[in-house]
Coordinates of C-alpha atoms in Angstrom, one line a residue:
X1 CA -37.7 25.6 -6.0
X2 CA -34.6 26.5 -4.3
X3 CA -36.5 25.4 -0.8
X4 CA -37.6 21.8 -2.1
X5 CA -34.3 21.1 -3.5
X6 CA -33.0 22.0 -0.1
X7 CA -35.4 19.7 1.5
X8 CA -34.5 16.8 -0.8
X9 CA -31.1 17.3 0.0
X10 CA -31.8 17.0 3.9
X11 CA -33.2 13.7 3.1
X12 CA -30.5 12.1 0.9
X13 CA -28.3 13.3 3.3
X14 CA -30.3 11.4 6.2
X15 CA -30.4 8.4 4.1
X16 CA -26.8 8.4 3.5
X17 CA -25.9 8.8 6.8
X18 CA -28.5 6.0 7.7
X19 CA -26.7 3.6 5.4
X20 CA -24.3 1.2 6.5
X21 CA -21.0 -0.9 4.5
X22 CA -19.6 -3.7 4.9
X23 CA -16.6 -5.6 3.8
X24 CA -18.4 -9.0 3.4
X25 CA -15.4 -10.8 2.5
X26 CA -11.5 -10.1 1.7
X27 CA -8.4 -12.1 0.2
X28 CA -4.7 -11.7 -1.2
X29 CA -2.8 -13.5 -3.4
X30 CA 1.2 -13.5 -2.9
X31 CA 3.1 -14.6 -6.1
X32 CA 5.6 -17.6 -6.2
X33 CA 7.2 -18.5 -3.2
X34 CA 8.9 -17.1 -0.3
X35 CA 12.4 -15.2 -0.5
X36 CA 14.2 -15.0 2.4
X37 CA 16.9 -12.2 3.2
X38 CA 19.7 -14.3 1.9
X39 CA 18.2 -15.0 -1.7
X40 CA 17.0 -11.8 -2.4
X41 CA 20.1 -10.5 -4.3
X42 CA 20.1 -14.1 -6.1
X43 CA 16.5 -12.9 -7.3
X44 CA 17.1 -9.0 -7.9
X45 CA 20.8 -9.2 -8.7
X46 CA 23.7 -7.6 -7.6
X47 CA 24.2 -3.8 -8.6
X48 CA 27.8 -3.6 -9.9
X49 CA 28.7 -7.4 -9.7
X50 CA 28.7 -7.0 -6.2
X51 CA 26.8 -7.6 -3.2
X52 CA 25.0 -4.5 -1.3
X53 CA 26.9 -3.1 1.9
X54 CA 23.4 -1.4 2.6
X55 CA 21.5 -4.8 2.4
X56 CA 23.0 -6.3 5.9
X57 CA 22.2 -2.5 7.5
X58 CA 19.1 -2.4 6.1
X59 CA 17.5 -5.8 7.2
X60 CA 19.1 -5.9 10.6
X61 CA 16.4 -3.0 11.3
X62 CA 13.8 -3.6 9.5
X63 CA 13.0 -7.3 10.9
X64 CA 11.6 -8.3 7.8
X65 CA 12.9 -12.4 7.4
X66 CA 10.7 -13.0 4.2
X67 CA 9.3 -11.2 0.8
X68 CA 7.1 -12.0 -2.1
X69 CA 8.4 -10.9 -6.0
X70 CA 6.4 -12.0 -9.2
X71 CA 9.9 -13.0 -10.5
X72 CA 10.5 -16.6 -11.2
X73 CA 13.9 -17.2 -9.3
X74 CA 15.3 -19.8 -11.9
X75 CA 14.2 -18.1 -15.0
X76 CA 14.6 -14.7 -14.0
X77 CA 11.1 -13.6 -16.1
X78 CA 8.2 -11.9 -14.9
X79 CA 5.2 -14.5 -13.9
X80 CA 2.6 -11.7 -12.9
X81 CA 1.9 -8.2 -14.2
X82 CA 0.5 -5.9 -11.6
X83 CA -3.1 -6.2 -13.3
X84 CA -2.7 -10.0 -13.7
X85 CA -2.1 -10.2 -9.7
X86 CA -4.5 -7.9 -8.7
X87 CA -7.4 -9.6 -11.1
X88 CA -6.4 -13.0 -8.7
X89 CA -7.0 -11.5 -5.9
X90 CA -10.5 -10.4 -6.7
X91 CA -11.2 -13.7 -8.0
X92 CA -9.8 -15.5 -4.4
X93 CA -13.2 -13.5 -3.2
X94 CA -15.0 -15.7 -4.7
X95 CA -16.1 -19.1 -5.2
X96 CA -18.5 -18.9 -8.1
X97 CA -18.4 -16.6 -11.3
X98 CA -22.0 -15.8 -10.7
X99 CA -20.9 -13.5 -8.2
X100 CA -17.4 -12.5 -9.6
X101 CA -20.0 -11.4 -12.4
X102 CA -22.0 -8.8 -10.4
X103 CA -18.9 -6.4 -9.6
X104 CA -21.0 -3.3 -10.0
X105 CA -18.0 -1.2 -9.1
X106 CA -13.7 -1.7 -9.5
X107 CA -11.4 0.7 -7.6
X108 CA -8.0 0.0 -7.6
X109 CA -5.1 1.4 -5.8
X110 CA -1.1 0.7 -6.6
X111 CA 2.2 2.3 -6.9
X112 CA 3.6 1.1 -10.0
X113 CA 0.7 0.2 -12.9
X114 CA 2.1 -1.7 -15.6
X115 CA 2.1 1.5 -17.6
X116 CA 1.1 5.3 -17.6
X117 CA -2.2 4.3 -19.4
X118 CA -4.7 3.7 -19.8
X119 CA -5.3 3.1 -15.9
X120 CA -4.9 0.0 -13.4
X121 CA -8.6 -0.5 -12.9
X122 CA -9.5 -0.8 -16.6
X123 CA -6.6 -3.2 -17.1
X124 CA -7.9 -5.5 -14.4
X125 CA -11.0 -5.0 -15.7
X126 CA -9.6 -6.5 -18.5
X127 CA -7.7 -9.6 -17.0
X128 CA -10.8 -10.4 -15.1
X129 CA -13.3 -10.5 -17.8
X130 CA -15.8 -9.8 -16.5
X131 CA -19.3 -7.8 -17.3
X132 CA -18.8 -3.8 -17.7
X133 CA -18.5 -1.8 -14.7
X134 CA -17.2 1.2 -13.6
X135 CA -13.4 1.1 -13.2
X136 CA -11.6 3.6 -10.9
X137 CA -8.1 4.2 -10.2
X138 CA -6.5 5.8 -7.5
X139 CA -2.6 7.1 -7.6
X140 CA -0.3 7.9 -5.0
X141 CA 2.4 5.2 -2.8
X142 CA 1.4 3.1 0.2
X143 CA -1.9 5.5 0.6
X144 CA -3.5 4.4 -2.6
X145 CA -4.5 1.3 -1.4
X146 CA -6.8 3.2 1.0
X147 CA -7.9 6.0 -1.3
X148 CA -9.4 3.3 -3.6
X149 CA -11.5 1.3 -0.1
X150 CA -12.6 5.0 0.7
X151 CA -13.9 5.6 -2.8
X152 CA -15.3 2.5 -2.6
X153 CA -16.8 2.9 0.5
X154 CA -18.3 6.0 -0.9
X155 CA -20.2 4.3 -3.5
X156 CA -21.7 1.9 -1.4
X157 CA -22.8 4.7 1.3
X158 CA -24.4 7.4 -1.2
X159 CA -26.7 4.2 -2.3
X160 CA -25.2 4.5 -5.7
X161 CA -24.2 0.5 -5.5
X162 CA -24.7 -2.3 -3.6
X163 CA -21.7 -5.0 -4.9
X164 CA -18.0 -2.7 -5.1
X165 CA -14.6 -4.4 -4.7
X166 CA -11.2 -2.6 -4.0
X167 CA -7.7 -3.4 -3.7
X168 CA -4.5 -2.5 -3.2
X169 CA -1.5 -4.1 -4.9
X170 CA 2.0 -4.2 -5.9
X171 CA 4.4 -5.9 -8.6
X172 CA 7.6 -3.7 -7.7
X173 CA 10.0 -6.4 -8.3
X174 CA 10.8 -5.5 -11.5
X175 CA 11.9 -2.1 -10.3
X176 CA 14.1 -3.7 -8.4
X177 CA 16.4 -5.9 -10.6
X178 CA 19.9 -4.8 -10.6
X179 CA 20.0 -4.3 -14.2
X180 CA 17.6 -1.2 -13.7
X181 CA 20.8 0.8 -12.1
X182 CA 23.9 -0.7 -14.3
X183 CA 23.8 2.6 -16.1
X184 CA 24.0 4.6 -13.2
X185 CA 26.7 2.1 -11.5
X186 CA 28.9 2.6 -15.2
X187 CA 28.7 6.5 -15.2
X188 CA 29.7 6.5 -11.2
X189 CA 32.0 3.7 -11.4
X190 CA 35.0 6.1 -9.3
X191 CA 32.6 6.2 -6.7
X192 CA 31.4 2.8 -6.8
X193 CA 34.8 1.6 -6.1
X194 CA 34.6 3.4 -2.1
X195 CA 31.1 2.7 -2.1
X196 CA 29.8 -0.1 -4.6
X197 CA 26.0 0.3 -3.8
X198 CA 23.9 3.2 -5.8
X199 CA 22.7 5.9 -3.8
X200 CA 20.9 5.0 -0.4
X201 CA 17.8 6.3 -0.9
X202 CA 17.5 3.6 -3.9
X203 CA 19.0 0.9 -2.6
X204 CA 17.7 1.3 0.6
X205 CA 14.1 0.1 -0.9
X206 CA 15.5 -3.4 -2.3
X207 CA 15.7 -4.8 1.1
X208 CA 12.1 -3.7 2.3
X209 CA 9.6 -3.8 -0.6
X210 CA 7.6 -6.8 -1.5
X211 CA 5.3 -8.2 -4.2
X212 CA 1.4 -9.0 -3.3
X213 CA -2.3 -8.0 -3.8
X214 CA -5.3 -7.7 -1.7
X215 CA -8.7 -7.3 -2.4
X216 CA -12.5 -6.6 -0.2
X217 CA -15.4 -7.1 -1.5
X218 CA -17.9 -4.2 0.0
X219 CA -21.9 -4.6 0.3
X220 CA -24.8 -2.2 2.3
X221 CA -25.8 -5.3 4.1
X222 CA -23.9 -8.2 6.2
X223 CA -23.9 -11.7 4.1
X224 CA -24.2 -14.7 6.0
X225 CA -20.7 -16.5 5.5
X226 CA -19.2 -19.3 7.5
X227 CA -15.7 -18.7 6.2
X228 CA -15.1 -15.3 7.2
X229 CA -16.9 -13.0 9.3
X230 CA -18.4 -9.7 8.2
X231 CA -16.8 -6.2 9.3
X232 CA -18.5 -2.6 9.3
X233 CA -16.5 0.1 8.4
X234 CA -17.3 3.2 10.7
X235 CA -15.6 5.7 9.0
X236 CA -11.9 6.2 6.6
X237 CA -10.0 9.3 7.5
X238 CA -7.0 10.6 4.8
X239 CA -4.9 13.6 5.3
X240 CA -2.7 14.8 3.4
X241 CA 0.6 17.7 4.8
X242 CA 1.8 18.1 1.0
X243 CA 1.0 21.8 2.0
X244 CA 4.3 21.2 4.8
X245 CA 6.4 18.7 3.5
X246 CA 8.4 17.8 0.8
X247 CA 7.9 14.5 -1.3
X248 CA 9.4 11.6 0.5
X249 CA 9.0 9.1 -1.9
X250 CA 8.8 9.6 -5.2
X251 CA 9.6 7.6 -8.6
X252 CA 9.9 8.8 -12.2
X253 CA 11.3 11.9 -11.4
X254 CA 14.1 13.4 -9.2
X255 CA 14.4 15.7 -6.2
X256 CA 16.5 19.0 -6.4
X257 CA 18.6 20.6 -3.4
X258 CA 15.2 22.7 -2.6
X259 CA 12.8 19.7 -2.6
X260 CA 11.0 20.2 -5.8
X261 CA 10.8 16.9 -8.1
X262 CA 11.8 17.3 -11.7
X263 CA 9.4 14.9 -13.4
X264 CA 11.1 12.0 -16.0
X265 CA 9.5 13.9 -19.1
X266 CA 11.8 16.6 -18.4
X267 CA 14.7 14.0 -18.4
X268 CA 16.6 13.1 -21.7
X269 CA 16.6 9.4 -22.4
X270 CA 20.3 9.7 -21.8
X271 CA 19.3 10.8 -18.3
X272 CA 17.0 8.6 -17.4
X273 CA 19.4 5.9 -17.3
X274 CA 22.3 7.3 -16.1
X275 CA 20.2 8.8 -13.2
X276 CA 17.7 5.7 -12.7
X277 CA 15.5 8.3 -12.7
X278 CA 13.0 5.3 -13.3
X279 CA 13.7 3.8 -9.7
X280 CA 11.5 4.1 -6.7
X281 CA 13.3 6.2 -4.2
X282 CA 12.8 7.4 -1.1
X283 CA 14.1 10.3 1.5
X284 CA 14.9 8.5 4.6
X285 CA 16.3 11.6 6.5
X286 CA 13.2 13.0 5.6
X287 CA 11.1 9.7 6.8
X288 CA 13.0 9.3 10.1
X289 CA 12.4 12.9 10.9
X290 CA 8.9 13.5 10.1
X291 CA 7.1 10.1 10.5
X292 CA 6.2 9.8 13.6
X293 CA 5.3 13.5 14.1
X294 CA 3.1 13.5 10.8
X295 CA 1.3 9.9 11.5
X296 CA 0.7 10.2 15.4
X297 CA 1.5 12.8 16.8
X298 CA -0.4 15.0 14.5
X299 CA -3.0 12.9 12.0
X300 CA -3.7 10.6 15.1
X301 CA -4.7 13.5 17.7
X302 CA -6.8 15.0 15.2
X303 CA -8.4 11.5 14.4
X304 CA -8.4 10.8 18.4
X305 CA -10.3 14.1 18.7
X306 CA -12.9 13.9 16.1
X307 CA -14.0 10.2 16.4
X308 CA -13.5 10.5 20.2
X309 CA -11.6 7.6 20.3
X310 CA -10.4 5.9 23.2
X311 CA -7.7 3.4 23.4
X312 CA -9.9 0.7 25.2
X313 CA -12.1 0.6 22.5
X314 CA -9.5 -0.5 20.2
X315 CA -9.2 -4.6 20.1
X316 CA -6.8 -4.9 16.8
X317 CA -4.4 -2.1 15.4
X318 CA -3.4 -3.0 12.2
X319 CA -0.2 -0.3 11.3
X320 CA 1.2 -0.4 7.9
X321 CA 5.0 -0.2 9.7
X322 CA 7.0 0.3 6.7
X323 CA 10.1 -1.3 8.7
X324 CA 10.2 -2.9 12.2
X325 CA 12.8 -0.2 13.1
X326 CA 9.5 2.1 13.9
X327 CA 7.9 -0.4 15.8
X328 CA 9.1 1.3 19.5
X329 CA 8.9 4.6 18.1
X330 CA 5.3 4.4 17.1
X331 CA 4.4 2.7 20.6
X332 CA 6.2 5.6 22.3
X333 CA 4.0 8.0 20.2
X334 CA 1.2 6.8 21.2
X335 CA 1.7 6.8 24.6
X336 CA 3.0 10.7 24.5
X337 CA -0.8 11.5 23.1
X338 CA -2.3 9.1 25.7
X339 CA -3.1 6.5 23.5
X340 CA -1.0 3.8 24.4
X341 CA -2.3 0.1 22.7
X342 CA -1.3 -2.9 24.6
X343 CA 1.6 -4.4 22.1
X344 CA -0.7 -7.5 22.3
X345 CA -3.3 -6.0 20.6
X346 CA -0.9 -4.9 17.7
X347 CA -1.3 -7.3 14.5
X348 CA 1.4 -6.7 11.7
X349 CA 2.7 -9.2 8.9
X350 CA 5.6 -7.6 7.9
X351 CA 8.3 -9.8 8.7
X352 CA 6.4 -13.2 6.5
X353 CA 5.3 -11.1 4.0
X354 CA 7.4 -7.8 3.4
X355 CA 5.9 -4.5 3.0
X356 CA 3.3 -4.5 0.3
X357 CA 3.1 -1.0 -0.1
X358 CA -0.6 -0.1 -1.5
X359 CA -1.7 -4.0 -0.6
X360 CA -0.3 -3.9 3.1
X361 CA -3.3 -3.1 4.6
X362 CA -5.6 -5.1 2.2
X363 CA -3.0 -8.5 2.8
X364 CA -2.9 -8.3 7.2
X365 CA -6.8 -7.3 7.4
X366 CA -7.3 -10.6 5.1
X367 CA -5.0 -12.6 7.8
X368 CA -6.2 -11.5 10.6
X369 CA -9.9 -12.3 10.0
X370 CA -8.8 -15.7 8.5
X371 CA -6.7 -16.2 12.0
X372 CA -9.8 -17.1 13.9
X373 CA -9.0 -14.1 16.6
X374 CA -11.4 -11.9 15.6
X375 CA -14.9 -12.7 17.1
X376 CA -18.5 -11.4 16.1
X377 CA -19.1 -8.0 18.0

């Protein structure tokens, strides 16, 4: 017994291996229309009635000259949930509900769902009416756009569907608005008078986070369509150094002088507003220190190593660059591991559309193979 079901295994195992996905078509949907840097606190609000010292600091590095937020910038109100966005990006991959219909398979990946639960991909689910499916959900920050296409890259692989969609989205804006901190700015109001912006790490995020959704639709076989161009996915790596490192960004809870997060449900309600304990944060002594070690120098070699990868055989290099300000570091990284990409080659949206967190990835891979640069082979 034991010998057959070993045998059986060596065979599903050279079928999967045998099987092939592709991402047979992609879109995004970006909400309302473009902010640039000088409306932004006209959207979000000014923190303490006045305008950001950070914000000037901020966007000078980060090159961004444009964002996306699903607030309406006269009325103030929310036009699209997170689940409402994401369900129109899935439905921008199509042109006829016959297909939208056939989703065998939902994975979603965001930040900030529009609540702890029940989870994002049921709630899109939901938004997109559409026949019952399996609905996945993957957690994290910028990352979680990628878990979910490696999950759903998974399901098409092992055989176990042939029609999956993923996406990655955010709908952060909210987060944002200035009325989210005007506890925090009363209790501190002393040290708002020297310094009338709320603590870096929180503000630092209003000048580089965007709004947006992205979606891929993945099948075992190419589809002939003269819109977009088909794209085999080789193989998704994801590593995690949680074992090293601290958290670096983080929301709902708040970090203590040893690193450890206290989680909001160990927060009174009191604190939770005096502390905008609520707000997305992030560590950028830890980010400025660690990035480039932990996402090149290290992941990459290791990737480099075990895909034998050379840098010729790389014709677009799509990196999520959180803020332009990494743009030379990342280049100098690569050439210290002997992996140096010719700038040209580079494709990044930042600056027109912000940094989409979980969606980045999903929103520049949809540009680029709409760009016409990307040829078959």
């Amino acid at each position: 017994m034991s010998y057959r079901l070993a045998q059986a295994m060596k065979e599903w195992k050279n079928l999967v291996a045998s099987n092939n996905v592709y991402i047979t078509n992609t879109a995004a949907f970006m909400p309302n229309e473009a902010v640039n840097n000088d409306e932004i606190e006209t959207v979000l609000g000014m923190i303490g009635g006045k305008p950001s010292r950070a914000k000037r600091i901020v966007l000078k590095s980060n090159g961004i000259k444009q964002r996306y937020y699903s607030i309406d910038a006269e009325t103030g109100q929310l036009t699209y949930n997170n689940a409402q966005l994401t369900a129109q990006a899935v439905r921008n991959l199509y042109t006829s509900d016959t297909d939208l219909n056939s989703i065998e398979c939902l994975v979603t990946g965001t930040t900030i769902p529009d609540q702890l639960a029940p989870n994002h991909a049921v709630m899109v689910h939901g938004e997109l009416n559409t026949p019952p499916c399996e609905a996945v959900a993957t957690s994290g920050i910028c990352l979680s756009g990628m878990s979910s296409l490696k999950y759903a890259y998974l399901a098409v692989k092992s055989g176990e569907y042939k029609h999956v969609v993923s996406t990655g989205s955010e709908v952060v804006s909210p987060v944002l608005m200035a009325h989210n901190f005007a506890e925090e700015s009363r209790i501190k109001v002393e040290e708002l008078q020297a310094r009338p912006e709320i603590a870096f790490e929180k503000d630092f995020l209003r000048w580089m986070l965007s709004d947006g959704a992205g979606a891929v639709s993945l099948s075992p076989e190419p589809k002939s369509n003269a819109e977009q161009i088909n794209v085999k996915i080789e193989w998704l790596d994801i590593v995690s150094y949680a074992n090293q490192l601290e958290a670096c960004m983080y929301m709902g809870a708040t970090k203590q002088t040893d690193g450890t997060l206290t989680g909001w449900h160990q927060h009174s309600s009191q604190a939770l507003l005096e502390q905008s304990v609520l707000a997305i944060k992030q560590d950028v002594r830890l980010l400025n220190e660690n990035i480039i070690d932990i996402t090149v120098t290290q992941t990459l070699s290791q990737i480099l190593k075990k895909r034998s990868l050379k840098a010729d055989d790389i014709d677009f290099f799509l990196p999520h660059i959180s803020s332009m300000y990494f743009h030379d570091k990342v280049k100098a990284a690569l050439v210290d591991i002997n992996f140096d990409i010719p700038t040209e080659k580079w494709f990044t949206n930042l600056s027109t559309k912000g940094n989409t967190g979980a969606a980045s990835i999903y929103i520049m891979l949809d540009e680029l193979l709409k760009s016409g640069q990307v040829k078959s082979g």
